[in-house]
């Protein structure tokens, strides 16, 4: 999702535009990953030998107004909101799952992603191997590392400590690429600063961010449609 698309959704929410706030940026691959999420998570947990935990199981003991469910969506989930005053930007966390592993007393956050593999062929076009996409080869993609860091931050503020996060990419229908991401104070501080700046300088001031390589013409229209009408 581009910065402009995110701006359009947040600005629409503030303006009471329900349709605009919902957005329509979901790709076919994202939709497939979301619908298949439970099966992928159960497959991964069985392969890894961990106990999978539904988010609601950890939400109920700390339920205090900052946690809500989202019935009516295609796949109901649990939403944890950042308590007021803890961040200038309104943040939330929607964990896919949690997991318990070995003797670790704290649960792990689990984030599931549908990953398109890179295919390597021989000169005759025969498949030699499938390897993670370039963005997954050297470590967890930064965008997902920031995502799980934000989720862990929101969970902490709701009284839920996690040992770390498992970022799990499901690749090619039967393989996993997995990274364990520990809490990182420095990364969260940098992320929070940018999130707060985006909220205060762009969203609240109705000042769209710059167009980048991820921006589509539909997203430009969504951000500027009031001026175009």
PDB file of C-alpha atoms in Angstrom:
ATOM      1  CA  UNK A   1       0.000   0.000   0.000  1.00  0.00           C
ATOM      2  CA  UNK A   2       1.359   3.405  -0.949  1.00  0.00           C
ATOM      3  CA  UNK A   3       1.600   6.327   1.467  1.00  0.00           C
ATOM      4  CA  UNK A   4      -0.981   8.189  -0.620  1.00  0.00           C
ATOM      5  CA  UNK A   5      -3.457   5.295  -0.412  1.00  0.00           C
ATOM      6  CA  UNK A   6      -3.042   5.127   3.360  1.00  0.00           C
ATOM      7  CA  UNK A   7      -3.511   8.894   3.602  1.00  0.00           C
ATOM      8  CA  UNK A   8      -6.741   8.693   1.572  1.00  0.00           C
ATOM      9  CA  UNK A   9      -8.162   6.003   3.852  1.00  0.00           C
ATOM     10  CA  UNK A  10      -7.255   7.815   7.095  1.00  0.00           C
ATOM     11  CA  UNK A  11      -8.534  11.155   5.805  1.00  0.00           C
ATOM     12  CA  UNK A  12     -11.789   9.533   4.650  1.00  0.00           C
ATOM     13  CA  UNK A  13     -12.270   7.981   8.103  1.00  0.00           C
ATOM     14  CA  UNK A  14     -11.903  11.391   9.747  1.00  0.00           C
ATOM     15  CA  UNK A  15     -14.391  12.861   7.261  1.00  0.00           C
ATOM     16  CA  UNK A  16     -16.939  10.125   7.937  1.00  0.00           C
ATOM     17  CA  UNK A  17     -16.577   8.609   4.473  1.00  0.00           C
ATOM     18  CA  UNK A  18     -17.166   4.914   5.229  1.00  0.00           C
ATOM     19  CA  UNK A  19     -16.562   3.710   1.661  1.00  0.00           C
ATOM     20  CA  UNK A  20     -13.354   5.688   1.310  1.00  0.00           C
ATOM     21  CA  UNK A  21     -12.085   4.514   4.681  1.00  0.00           C
ATOM     22  CA  UNK A  22     -12.593   0.884   3.710  1.00  0.00           C
ATOM     23  CA  UNK A  23     -10.342   1.233   0.667  1.00  0.00           C
ATOM     24  CA  UNK A  24     -10.093  -1.171  -2.261  1.00  0.00           C
ATOM     25  CA  UNK A  25      -6.370  -1.855  -2.487  1.00  0.00           C
ATOM     26  CA  UNK A  26      -6.560  -5.584  -1.709  1.00  0.00           C
ATOM     27  CA  UNK A  27      -4.870  -7.596  -4.430  1.00  0.00           C
ATOM     28  CA  UNK A  28      -5.864 -11.110  -5.472  1.00  0.00           C
ATOM     29  CA  UNK A  29      -2.779 -12.509  -3.723  1.00  0.00           C
ATOM     30  CA  UNK A  30      -3.604 -10.603  -0.529  1.00  0.00           C
ATOM     31  CA  UNK A  31      -7.180 -11.868  -0.628  1.00  0.00           C
ATOM     32  CA  UNK A  32      -6.016 -15.455  -1.132  1.00  0.00           C
ATOM     33  CA  UNK A  33      -3.586 -15.156   1.773  1.00  0.00           C
ATOM     34  CA  UNK A  34      -6.276 -13.746   4.050  1.00  0.00           C
ATOM     35  CA  UNK A  35      -8.828 -16.444   3.221  1.00  0.00           C
ATOM     36  CA  UNK A  36      -6.267 -19.261   3.479  1.00  0.00           C
ATOM     37  CA  UNK A  37      -4.667 -17.811   6.610  1.00  0.00           C
ATOM     38  CA  UNK A  38      -6.086 -20.311   9.110  1.00  0.00           C
ATOM     39  CA  UNK A  39      -5.019 -23.340   7.082  1.00  0.00           C
ATOM     40  CA  UNK A  40      -1.543 -21.910   6.521  1.00  0.00           C
ATOM     41  CA  UNK A  41      -1.171 -21.109  10.231  1.00  0.00           C
ATOM     42  CA  UNK A  42      -2.277 -24.594  11.292  1.00  0.00           C
ATOM     43  CA  UNK A  43       0.069 -26.204   8.752  1.00  0.00           C
ATOM     44  CA  UNK A  44       2.995 -24.076   9.994  1.00  0.00           C
ATOM     45  CA  UNK A  45       2.236 -24.803  13.668  1.00  0.00           C
ATOM     46  CA  UNK A  46       2.096 -28.546  13.023  1.00  0.00           C
ATOM     47  CA  UNK A  47       5.387 -28.439  11.097  1.00  0.00           C
ATOM     48  CA  UNK A  48       7.102 -26.353  13.782  1.00  0.00           C
ATOM     49  CA  UNK A  49       5.606 -28.186  16.723  1.00  0.00           C
ATOM     50  CA  UNK A  50       4.072 -25.160  18.455  1.00  0.00           C
ATOM     51  CA  UNK A  51       0.661 -24.520  19.968  1.00  0.00           C
ATOM     52  CA  UNK A  52      -1.406 -22.051  17.957  1.00  0.00           C
ATOM     53  CA  UNK A  53      -3.455 -19.566  20.014  1.00  0.00           C
ATOM     54  CA  UNK A  54      -6.419 -17.527  18.788  1.00  0.00           C
ATOM     55  CA  UNK A  55      -6.047 -13.784  19.558  1.00  0.00           C
ATOM     56  CA  UNK A  56      -9.305 -13.731  21.507  1.00  0.00           C
ATOM     57  CA  UNK A  57      -7.776 -16.107  24.078  1.00  0.00           C
ATOM     58  CA  UNK A  58      -5.228 -13.456  25.067  1.00  0.00           C
ATOM     59  CA  UNK A  59      -7.614 -10.546  24.581  1.00  0.00           C
ATOM     60  CA  UNK A  60     -10.245 -11.658  27.092  1.00  0.00           C
ATOM     61  CA  UNK A  61      -8.042 -11.446  30.225  1.00  0.00           C
ATOM     62  CA  UNK A  62      -7.065  -7.842  29.431  1.00  0.00           C
ATOM     63  CA  UNK A  63     -10.355  -6.665  27.948  1.00  0.00           C
ATOM     64  CA  UNK A  64     -10.663  -3.027  29.011  1.00  0.00           C
ATOM     65  CA  UNK A  65     -12.159  -0.993  26.222  1.00  0.00           C
ATOM     66  CA  UNK A  66      -9.054  -1.024  24.078  1.00  0.00           C
ATOM     67  CA  UNK A  67      -9.869  -4.396  22.558  1.00  0.00           C
ATOM     68  CA  UNK A  68     -12.721  -5.116  20.170  1.00  0.00           C
ATOM     69  CA  UNK A  69     -13.825  -7.759  17.707  1.00  0.00           C
ATOM     70  CA  UNK A  70     -14.665  -7.161  14.080  1.00  0.00           C
ATOM     71  CA  UNK A  71     -17.729  -9.308  13.302  1.00  0.00           C
ATOM     72  CA  UNK A  72     -19.206  -8.745   9.892  1.00  0.00           C
ATOM     73  CA  UNK A  73     -15.859  -8.883   8.159  1.00  0.00           C
ATOM     74  CA  UNK A  74     -15.166 -11.882   5.969  1.00  0.00           C
ATOM     75  CA  UNK A  75     -12.870 -13.287   8.616  1.00  0.00           C
ATOM     76  CA  UNK A  76     -13.706 -11.927  12.063  1.00  0.00           C
ATOM     77  CA  UNK A  77     -10.709 -10.864  14.110  1.00  0.00           C
ATOM     78  CA  UNK A  78      -9.627  -9.061  17.247  1.00  0.00           C
ATOM     79  CA  UNK A  79      -8.461  -5.452  17.238  1.00  0.00           C
ATOM     80  CA  UNK A  80      -6.213  -4.031  19.959  1.00  0.00           C
ATOM     81  CA  UNK A  81      -6.103  -0.219  20.053  1.00  0.00           C
ATOM     82  CA  UNK A  82      -3.258   1.886  21.379  1.00  0.00           C
ATOM     83  CA  UNK A  83      -4.481   3.500  24.613  1.00  0.00           C
ATOM     84  CA  UNK A  84      -5.070   7.272  24.444  1.00  0.00           C
ATOM     85  CA  UNK A  85      -2.025   9.426  25.103  1.00  0.00           C
ATOM     86  CA  UNK A  86       0.545   6.758  24.293  1.00  0.00           C
ATOM     87  CA  UNK A  87       1.103   7.836  20.700  1.00  0.00           C
ATOM     88  CA  UNK A  88       0.101  10.892  18.658  1.00  0.00           C
ATOM     89  CA  UNK A  89      -1.109   8.637  15.834  1.00  0.00           C
ATOM     90  CA  UNK A  90      -4.075   6.301  16.435  1.00  0.00           C
ATOM     91  CA  UNK A  91      -2.575   2.823  16.137  1.00  0.00           C
ATOM     92  CA  UNK A  92      -4.061  -0.643  16.350  1.00  0.00           C
ATOM     93  CA  UNK A  93      -2.952  -4.260  16.131  1.00  0.00           C
ATOM     94  CA  UNK A  94      -4.846  -7.106  14.479  1.00  0.00           C
ATOM     95  CA  UNK A  95      -2.753 -10.213  15.238  1.00  0.00           C
ATOM     96  CA  UNK A  96      -3.185 -13.188  12.956  1.00  0.00           C
ATOM     97  CA  UNK A  97      -2.347 -15.619  15.758  1.00  0.00           C
ATOM     98  CA  UNK A  98      -0.190 -16.203  18.809  1.00  0.00           C
ATOM     99  CA  UNK A  99       1.833 -19.324  19.542  1.00  0.00           C
ATOM    100  CA  UNK A 100       3.437 -21.053  22.504  1.00  0.00           C
ATOM    101  CA  UNK A 101       6.792 -22.713  21.889  1.00  0.00           C
ATOM    102  CA  UNK A 102       8.876 -24.954  24.154  1.00  0.00           C
ATOM    103  CA  UNK A 103       9.522 -23.726  27.686  1.00  0.00           C
ATOM    104  CA  UNK A 104       9.148 -20.028  26.809  1.00  0.00           C
ATOM    105  CA  UNK A 105       6.538 -18.632  29.243  1.00  0.00           C
ATOM    106  CA  UNK A 106       5.570 -15.733  26.976  1.00  0.00           C
ATOM    107  CA  UNK A 107       3.575 -16.256  23.792  1.00  0.00           C
ATOM    108  CA  UNK A 108       4.882 -15.353  20.337  1.00  0.00           C
ATOM    109  CA  UNK A 109       3.071 -13.088  17.904  1.00  0.00           C
ATOM    110  CA  UNK A 110       2.479 -14.854  14.567  1.00  0.00           C
ATOM    111  CA  UNK A 111       2.120 -12.931  11.303  1.00  0.00           C
ATOM    112  CA  UNK A 112       1.250 -14.940   8.175  1.00  0.00           C
ATOM    113  CA  UNK A 113       2.167 -13.758   4.651  1.00  0.00           C
ATOM    114  CA  UNK A 114       1.520 -15.263   1.223  1.00  0.00           C
ATOM    115  CA  UNK A 115       4.892 -15.141  -0.587  1.00  0.00           C
ATOM    116  CA  UNK A 116       5.433 -15.481  -4.325  1.00  0.00           C
ATOM    117  CA  UNK A 117       8.601 -17.562  -4.869  1.00  0.00           C
ATOM    118  CA  UNK A 118      11.348 -16.947  -7.387  1.00  0.00           C
ATOM    119  CA  UNK A 119      11.565 -19.861  -9.813  1.00  0.00           C
ATOM    120  CA  UNK A 120      14.911 -21.056 -11.147  1.00  0.00           C
ATOM    121  CA  UNK A 121      14.865 -23.025 -14.418  1.00  0.00           C
ATOM    122  CA  UNK A 122      17.453 -24.887 -16.432  1.00  0.00           C
ATOM    123  CA  UNK A 123      18.142 -24.202 -20.113  1.00  0.00           C
ATOM    124  CA  UNK A 124      15.274 -26.510 -21.114  1.00  0.00           C
ATOM    125  CA  UNK A 125      12.782 -24.691 -18.939  1.00  0.00           C
ATOM    126  CA  UNK A 126      12.676 -27.390 -16.262  1.00  0.00           C
ATOM    127  CA  UNK A 127      12.108 -26.157 -12.730  1.00  0.00           C
ATOM    128  CA  UNK A 128      15.251 -26.550 -10.622  1.00  0.00           C
ATOM    129  CA  UNK A 129      14.194 -24.918  -7.393  1.00  0.00           C
ATOM    130  CA  UNK A 130      11.975 -22.350  -5.730  1.00  0.00           C
ATOM    131  CA  UNK A 131      13.627 -19.729  -3.576  1.00  0.00           C
ATOM    132  CA  UNK A 132      12.202 -16.829  -1.549  1.00  0.00           C
ATOM    133  CA  UNK A 133      11.493 -13.629  -3.432  1.00  0.00           C
ATOM    134  CA  UNK A 134      14.438 -11.174  -3.365  1.00  0.00           C
ATOM    135  CA  UNK A 135      12.848  -9.076  -0.616  1.00  0.00           C
ATOM    136  CA  UNK A 136      12.781 -12.138   1.685  1.00  0.00           C
ATOM    137  CA  UNK A 137      16.288 -13.519   1.039  1.00  0.00           C
ATOM    138  CA  UNK A 138      18.488 -11.422   3.319  1.00  0.00           C
ATOM    139  CA  UNK A 139      16.087 -11.186   6.237  1.00  0.00           C
ATOM    140  CA  UNK A 140      12.523 -10.115   6.996  1.00  0.00           C
ATOM    141  CA  UNK A 141      11.239  -7.420   4.609  1.00  0.00           C
ATOM    142  CA  UNK A 142      11.469  -4.071   6.403  1.00  0.00           C
ATOM    143  CA  UNK A 143       7.811  -3.231   5.846  1.00  0.00           C
ATOM    144  CA  UNK A 144       6.757  -6.409   7.676  1.00  0.00           C
ATOM    145  CA  UNK A 145       9.353  -5.950  10.423  1.00  0.00           C
ATOM    146  CA  UNK A 146       7.848  -2.518  11.090  1.00  0.00           C
ATOM    147  CA  UNK A 147       4.335  -3.985  11.002  1.00  0.00           C
ATOM    148  CA  UNK A 148       5.054  -6.604  13.682  1.00  0.00           C
ATOM    149  CA  UNK A 149       6.982  -4.032  15.742  1.00  0.00           C
ATOM    150  CA  UNK A 150       3.893  -1.790  15.779  1.00  0.00           C
ATOM    151  CA  UNK A 151       1.707  -4.743  16.724  1.00  0.00           C
ATOM    152  CA  UNK A 152       4.026  -5.712  19.572  1.00  0.00           C
ATOM    153  CA  UNK A 153       4.042  -2.082  20.791  1.00  0.00           C
ATOM    154  CA  UNK A 154       0.239  -1.929  20.865  1.00  0.00           C
ATOM    155  CA  UNK A 155       0.028  -5.321  22.571  1.00  0.00           C
ATOM    156  CA  UNK A 156       2.478  -4.194  25.255  1.00  0.00           C
ATOM    157  CA  UNK A 157       0.348  -1.148  25.984  1.00  0.00           C
ATOM    158  CA  UNK A 158      -2.641  -3.485  26.388  1.00  0.00           C
ATOM    159  CA  UNK A 159      -0.821  -5.598  28.950  1.00  0.00           C
ATOM    160  CA  UNK A 160       0.259  -8.424  26.639  1.00  0.00           C
ATOM    161  CA  UNK A 161       3.987  -9.142  26.495  1.00  0.00           C
ATOM    162  CA  UNK A 162       5.283 -11.426  23.775  1.00  0.00           C
ATOM    163  CA  UNK A 163       8.634 -13.183  23.530  1.00  0.00           C
ATOM    164  CA  UNK A 164       9.079 -12.124  19.891  1.00  0.00           C
ATOM    165  CA  UNK A 165       7.226 -12.306  16.594  1.00  0.00           C
ATOM    166  CA  UNK A 166       7.289 -15.084  14.034  1.00  0.00           C
ATOM    167  CA  UNK A 167       6.985 -13.683  10.510  1.00  0.00           C
ATOM    168  CA  UNK A 168       5.890 -16.671   8.429  1.00  0.00           C
ATOM    169  CA  UNK A 169       5.876 -16.565   4.636  1.00  0.00           C
ATOM    170  CA  UNK A 170       4.014 -19.359   2.847  1.00  0.00           C
ATOM    171  CA  UNK A 171       5.823 -19.947  -0.433  1.00  0.00           C
ATOM    172  CA  UNK A 172       4.722 -21.929  -3.447  1.00  0.00           C
ATOM    173  CA  UNK A 173       1.971 -23.900  -1.737  1.00  0.00           C
ATOM    174  CA  UNK A 174       4.080 -26.146   0.499  1.00  0.00           C
ATOM    175  CA  UNK A 175       7.152 -24.319   1.826  1.00  0.00           C
ATOM    176  CA  UNK A 176       7.742 -21.797   4.604  1.00  0.00           C
ATOM    177  CA  UNK A 177      10.262 -19.005   4.973  1.00  0.00           C
ATOM    178  CA  UNK A 178      10.293 -17.861   8.580  1.00  0.00           C
ATOM    179  CA  UNK A 179      11.980 -15.139  10.603  1.00  0.00           C
ATOM    180  CA  UNK A 180      11.895 -14.583  14.353  1.00  0.00           C
ATOM    181  CA  UNK A 181      11.761 -10.850  15.042  1.00  0.00           C
ATOM    182  CA  UNK A 182      12.604  -9.711  18.588  1.00  0.00           C
ATOM    183  CA  UNK A 183      11.479  -6.422  20.072  1.00  0.00           C
ATOM    184  CA  UNK A 184      13.740  -3.573  18.910  1.00  0.00           C
ATOM    185  CA  UNK A 185      13.579  -0.278  20.837  1.00  0.00           C
ATOM    186  CA  UNK A 186      15.475   1.637  18.159  1.00  0.00           C
ATOM    187  CA  UNK A 187      13.339   0.421  15.248  1.00  0.00           C
ATOM    188  CA  UNK A 188      10.141   1.179  17.141  1.00  0.00           C
ATOM    189  CA  UNK A 189      11.351   4.679  18.076  1.00  0.00           C
ATOM    190  CA  UNK A 190      12.112   5.457  14.424  1.00  0.00           C
ATOM    191  CA  UNK A 191       8.827   3.946  13.252  1.00  0.00           C
ATOM    192  CA  UNK A 192       6.796   5.796  15.849  1.00  0.00           C
ATOM    193  CA  UNK A 193       8.396   9.111  14.893  1.00  0.00           C
ATOM    194  CA  UNK A 194       7.465   8.617  11.232  1.00  0.00           C
ATOM    195  CA  UNK A 195       3.944   7.437  12.085  1.00  0.00           C
ATOM    196  CA  UNK A 196       3.311  10.463  14.269  1.00  0.00           C
ATOM    197  CA  UNK A 197       4.717  12.829  11.632  1.00  0.00           C
ATOM    198  CA  UNK A 198       2.531  11.273   8.934  1.00  0.00           C
ATOM    199  CA  UNK A 199      -0.549  11.641  11.125  1.00  0.00           C
ATOM    200  CA  UNK A 200       0.060  15.199  12.328  1.00  0.00           C
ATOM    201  CA  UNK A 201       1.619  16.721   9.204  1.00  0.00           C
ATOM    202  CA  UNK A 202      -0.306  14.887   6.478  1.00  0.00           C
ATOM    203  CA  UNK A 203      -3.586  13.414   7.685  1.00  0.00           C
ATOM    204  CA  UNK A 204      -4.661  16.081  10.207  1.00  0.00           C
ATOM    205  CA  UNK A 205      -3.588  18.932   7.898  1.00  0.00           C
ATOM    206  CA  UNK A 206      -5.223  17.375   4.804  1.00  0.00           C
ATOM    207  CA  UNK A 207      -1.840  17.469   3.100  1.00  0.00           C
ATOM    208  CA  UNK A 208      -1.346  14.410   0.859  1.00  0.00           C
ATOM    209  CA  UNK A 209       2.134  12.863   0.925  1.00  0.00           C
ATOM    210  CA  UNK A 210       4.318  12.720  -2.151  1.00  0.00           C
ATOM    211  CA  UNK A 211       3.501  10.220  -4.872  1.00  0.00           C
ATOM    212  CA  UNK A 212       5.927   7.275  -4.931  1.00  0.00           C
ATOM    213  CA  UNK A 213       6.549   4.238  -7.115  1.00  0.00           C
ATOM    214  CA  UNK A 214       3.775   2.285  -5.362  1.00  0.00           C
ATOM    215  CA  UNK A 215       1.094   4.879  -6.159  1.00  0.00           C
ATOM    216  CA  UNK A 216      -1.599   4.104  -8.751  1.00  0.00           C
ATOM    217  CA  UNK A 217      -3.857   6.503 -10.630  1.00  0.00           C
ATOM    218  CA  UNK A 218      -6.871   5.212  -8.652  1.00  0.00           C
ATOM    219  CA  UNK A 219      -5.093   6.074  -5.409  1.00  0.00           C
ATOM    220  CA  UNK A 220      -4.394   9.589  -6.662  1.00  0.00           C
ATOM    221  CA  UNK A 221      -8.102   9.993  -7.441  1.00  0.00           C
ATOM    222  CA  UNK A 222      -9.075   8.667  -4.000  1.00  0.00           C
ATOM    223  CA  UNK A 223      -6.792  11.195  -2.295  1.00  0.00           C
ATOM    224  CA  UNK A 224      -7.939  14.157  -4.376  1.00  0.00           C
ATOM    225  CA  UNK A 225     -11.498  13.176  -5.294  1.00  0.00           C
ATOM    226  CA  UNK A 226     -13.163  15.946  -3.277  1.00  0.00           C
ATOM    227  CA  UNK A 227     -11.257  18.522  -5.300  1.00  0.00           C
ATOM    228  CA  UNK A 228     -12.187  16.686  -8.503  1.00  0.00           C
ATOM    229  CA  UNK A 229     -15.930  16.639  -7.786  1.00  0.00           C
TER     230      UNK A 229
END
